[in-house]
Short mmCIF file of C-alpha atoms in Angstrom, two decimals:
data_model
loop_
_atom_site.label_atom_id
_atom_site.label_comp_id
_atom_site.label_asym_id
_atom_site.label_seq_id
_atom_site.Cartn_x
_atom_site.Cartn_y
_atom_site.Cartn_z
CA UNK A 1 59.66 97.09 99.13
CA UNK A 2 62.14 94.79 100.00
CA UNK A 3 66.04 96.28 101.09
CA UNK A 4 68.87 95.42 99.04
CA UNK A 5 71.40 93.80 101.55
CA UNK A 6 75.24 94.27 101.40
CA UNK A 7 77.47 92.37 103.14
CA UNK A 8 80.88 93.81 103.79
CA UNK A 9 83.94 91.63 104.93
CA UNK A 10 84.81 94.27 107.16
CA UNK A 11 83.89 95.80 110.45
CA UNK A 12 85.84 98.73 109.93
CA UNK A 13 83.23 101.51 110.68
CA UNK A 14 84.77 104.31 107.34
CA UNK A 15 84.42 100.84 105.14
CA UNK A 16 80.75 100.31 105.90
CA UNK A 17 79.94 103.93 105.78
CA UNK A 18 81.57 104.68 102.70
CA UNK A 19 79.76 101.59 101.23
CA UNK A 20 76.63 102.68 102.47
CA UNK A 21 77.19 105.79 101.11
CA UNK A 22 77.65 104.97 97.38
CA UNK A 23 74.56 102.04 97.62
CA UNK A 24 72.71 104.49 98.89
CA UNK A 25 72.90 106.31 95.74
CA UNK A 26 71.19 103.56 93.52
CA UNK A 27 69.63 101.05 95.48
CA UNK A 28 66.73 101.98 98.17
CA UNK A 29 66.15 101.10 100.65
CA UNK A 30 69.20 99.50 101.87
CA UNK A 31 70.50 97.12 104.45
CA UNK A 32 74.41 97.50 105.42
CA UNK A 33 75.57 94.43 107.49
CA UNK A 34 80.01 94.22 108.44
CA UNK A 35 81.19 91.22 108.90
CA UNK A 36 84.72 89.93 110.94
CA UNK A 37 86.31 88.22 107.91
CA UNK A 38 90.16 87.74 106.65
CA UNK A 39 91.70 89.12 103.63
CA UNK A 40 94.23 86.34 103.38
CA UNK A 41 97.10 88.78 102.82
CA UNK A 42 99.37 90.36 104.84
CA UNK A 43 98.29 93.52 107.08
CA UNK A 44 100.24 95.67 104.61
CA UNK A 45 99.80 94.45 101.34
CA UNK A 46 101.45 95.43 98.00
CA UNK A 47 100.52 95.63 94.35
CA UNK A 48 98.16 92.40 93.26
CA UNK A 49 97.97 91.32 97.06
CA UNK A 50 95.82 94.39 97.56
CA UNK A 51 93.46 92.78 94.79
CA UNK A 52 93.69 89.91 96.33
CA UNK A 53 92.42 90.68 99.88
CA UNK A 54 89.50 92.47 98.58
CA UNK A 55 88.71 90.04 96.69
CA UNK A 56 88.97 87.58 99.55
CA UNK A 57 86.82 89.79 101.89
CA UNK A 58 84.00 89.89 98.88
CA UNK A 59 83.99 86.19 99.17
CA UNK A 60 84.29 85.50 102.52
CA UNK A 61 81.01 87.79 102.80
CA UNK A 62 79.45 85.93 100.07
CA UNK A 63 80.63 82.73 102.27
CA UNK A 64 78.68 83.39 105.18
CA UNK A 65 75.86 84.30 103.36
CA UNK A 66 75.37 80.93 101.56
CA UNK A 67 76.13 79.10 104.92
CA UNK A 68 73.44 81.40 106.89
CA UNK A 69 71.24 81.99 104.27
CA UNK A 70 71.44 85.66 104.93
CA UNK A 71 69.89 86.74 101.41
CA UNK A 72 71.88 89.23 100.82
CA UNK A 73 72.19 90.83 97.06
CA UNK A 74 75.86 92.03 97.21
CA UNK A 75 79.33 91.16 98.81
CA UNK A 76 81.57 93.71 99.34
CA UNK A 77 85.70 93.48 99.70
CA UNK A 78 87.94 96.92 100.43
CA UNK A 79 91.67 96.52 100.98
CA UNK A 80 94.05 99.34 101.04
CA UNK A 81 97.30 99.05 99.87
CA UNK A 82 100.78 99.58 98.16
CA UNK A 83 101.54 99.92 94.93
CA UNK A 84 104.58 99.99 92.59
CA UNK A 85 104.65 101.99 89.06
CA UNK A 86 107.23 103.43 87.55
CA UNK A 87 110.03 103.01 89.80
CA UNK A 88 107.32 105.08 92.74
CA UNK A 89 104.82 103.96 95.49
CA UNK A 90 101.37 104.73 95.33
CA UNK A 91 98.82 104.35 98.07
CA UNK A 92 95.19 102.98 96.76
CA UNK A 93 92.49 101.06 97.60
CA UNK A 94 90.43 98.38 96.22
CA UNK A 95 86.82 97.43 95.91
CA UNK A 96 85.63 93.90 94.94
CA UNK A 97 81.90 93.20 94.79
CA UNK A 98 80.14 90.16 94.12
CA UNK A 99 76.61 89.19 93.79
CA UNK A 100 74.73 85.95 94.39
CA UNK A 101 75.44 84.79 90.60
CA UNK A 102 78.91 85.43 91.45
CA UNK A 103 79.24 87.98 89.06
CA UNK A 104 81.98 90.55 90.23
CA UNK A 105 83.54 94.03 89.60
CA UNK A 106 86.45 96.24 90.87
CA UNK A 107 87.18 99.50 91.52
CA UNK A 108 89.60 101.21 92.77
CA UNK A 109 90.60 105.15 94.84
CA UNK A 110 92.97 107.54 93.35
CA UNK A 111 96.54 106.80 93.54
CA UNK A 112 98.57 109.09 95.44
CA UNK A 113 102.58 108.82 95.82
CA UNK A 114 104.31 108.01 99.12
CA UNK A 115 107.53 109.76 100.72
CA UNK A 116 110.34 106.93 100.31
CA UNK A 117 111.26 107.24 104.17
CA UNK A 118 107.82 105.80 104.49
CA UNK A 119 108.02 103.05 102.19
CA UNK A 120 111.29 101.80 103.35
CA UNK A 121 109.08 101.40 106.61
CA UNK A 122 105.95 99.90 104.83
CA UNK A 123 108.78 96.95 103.17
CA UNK A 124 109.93 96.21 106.25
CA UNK A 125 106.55 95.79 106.99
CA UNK A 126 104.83 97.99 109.33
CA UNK A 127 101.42 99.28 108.42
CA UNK A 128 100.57 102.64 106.73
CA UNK A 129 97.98 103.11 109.17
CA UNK A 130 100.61 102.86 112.26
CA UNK A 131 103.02 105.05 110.74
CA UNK A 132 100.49 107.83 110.06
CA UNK A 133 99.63 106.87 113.73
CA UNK A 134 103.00 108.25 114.87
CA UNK A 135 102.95 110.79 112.96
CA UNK A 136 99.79 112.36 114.20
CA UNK A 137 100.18 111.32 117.57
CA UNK A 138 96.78 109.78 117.42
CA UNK A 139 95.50 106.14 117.71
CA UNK A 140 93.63 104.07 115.26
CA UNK A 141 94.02 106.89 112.40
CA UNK A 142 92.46 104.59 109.57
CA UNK A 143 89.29 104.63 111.10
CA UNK A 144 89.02 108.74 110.95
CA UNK A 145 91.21 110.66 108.27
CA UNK A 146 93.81 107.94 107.37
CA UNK A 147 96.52 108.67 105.08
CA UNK A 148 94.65 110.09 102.73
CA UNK A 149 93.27 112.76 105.16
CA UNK A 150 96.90 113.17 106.69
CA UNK A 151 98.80 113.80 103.52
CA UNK A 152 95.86 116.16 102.11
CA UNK A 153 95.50 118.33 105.00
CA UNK A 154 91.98 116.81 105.50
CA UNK A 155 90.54 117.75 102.17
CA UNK A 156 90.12 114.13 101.09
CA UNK A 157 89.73 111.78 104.16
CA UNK A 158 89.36 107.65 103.97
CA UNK A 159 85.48 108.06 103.74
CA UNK A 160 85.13 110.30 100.88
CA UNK A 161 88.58 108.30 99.31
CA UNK A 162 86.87 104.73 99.40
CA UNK A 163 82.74 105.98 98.89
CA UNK A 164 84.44 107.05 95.39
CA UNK A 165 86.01 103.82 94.99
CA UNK A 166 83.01 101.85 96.01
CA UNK A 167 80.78 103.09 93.28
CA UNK A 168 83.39 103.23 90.77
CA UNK A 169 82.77 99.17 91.62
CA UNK A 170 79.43 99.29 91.50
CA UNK A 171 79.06 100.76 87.78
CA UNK A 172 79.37 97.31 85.97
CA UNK A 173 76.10 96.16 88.19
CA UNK A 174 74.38 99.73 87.50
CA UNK A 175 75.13 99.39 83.78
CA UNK A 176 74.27 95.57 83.94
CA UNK A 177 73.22 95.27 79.97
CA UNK A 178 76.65 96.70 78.83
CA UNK A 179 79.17 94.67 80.93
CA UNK A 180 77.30 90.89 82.32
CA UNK A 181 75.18 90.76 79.09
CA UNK A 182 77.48 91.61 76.01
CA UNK A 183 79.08 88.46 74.10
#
């Protein structure tokens, strides 16, 4: 049996396991490929901006693919970021998958709020992930526990936060009939 292949515009090592993690679920077996791509936004994006990027990463992926003829079956986008609702700030992340018919979905993590000392830092735009840097006193934070992990005491860390997120994208391609095929 032939893999299905996922390309992820990332080489962040939590965003391909956590993707690899949810496919893993419904498709098998399964190739898992990152890719060094853009998002197009800033390194701290806010509200649509975080829609954006992952959106951008998806089709980046989907990019290369075409150009190397890498037959792969999905392209994956993840971008973390800010977001404003009801006069708070919420940290999330977003998923954007695409498949070679260009047909696309999004999902997205929980929301959870944000002190206000912190977001006065992320508008005058320094990264979430070098904040909770400094306040760990550990280095490159978003590739273990993140935010998430920080602000929950470890009970939800970025892996278990985004594998949610990536199959809450996937479930217009597992329920194909009721959201690509309705008029």
């Amino acid at each position: 049996m032939k893999p299905t292949k996922v390309l992820i515009g990332s080489e962040n090592s939590v965003k391909i396991e956590s993707t690899r993690q949810s496919f893993s679920r419904f498709f098998n077996p399964l190739e898992i490929h990152g890719l060094s791509v853009g998002s197009g936004v800033s390194a701290q994006p806010f509200n649509q901006d975080t829609f954006v990027g992952a959106k951008n990463r998806a089709e980046h992926a989907k990019r290369i693919n075409d150009e190397q003829h890498l037959n792969a079956n999905f392209f994956v986008g993840i971008e973390g970021g800010v977001l404003q609702l009801h006069s708070r700030w919420f940290q999330f992340t977003v998923i954007h998958i695409l498949d070679p018919q260009h047909r696309e979905s999004v999902g997205t993590s929980g929301l959870y709020e944000l002190p206000g000392w912190i977001v006065e830092k992320l508008l005058a735009g320094i990264e979430l992930g070098h904040i909770i840097d400094e306040l760990t006193g550990d280095f490159n934070t978003k590739e273990k526990q993140s935010a998430s992990g920080f602000f929950t005491k470890g009970a939800v860390d970025r892996l278990q936060n985004y594998t949610q997120a990536v199959t809450f994208a996937l479930i217009p391609f597992l329920n194909d009939s009721l959201y690509f095929q309705r008029k």
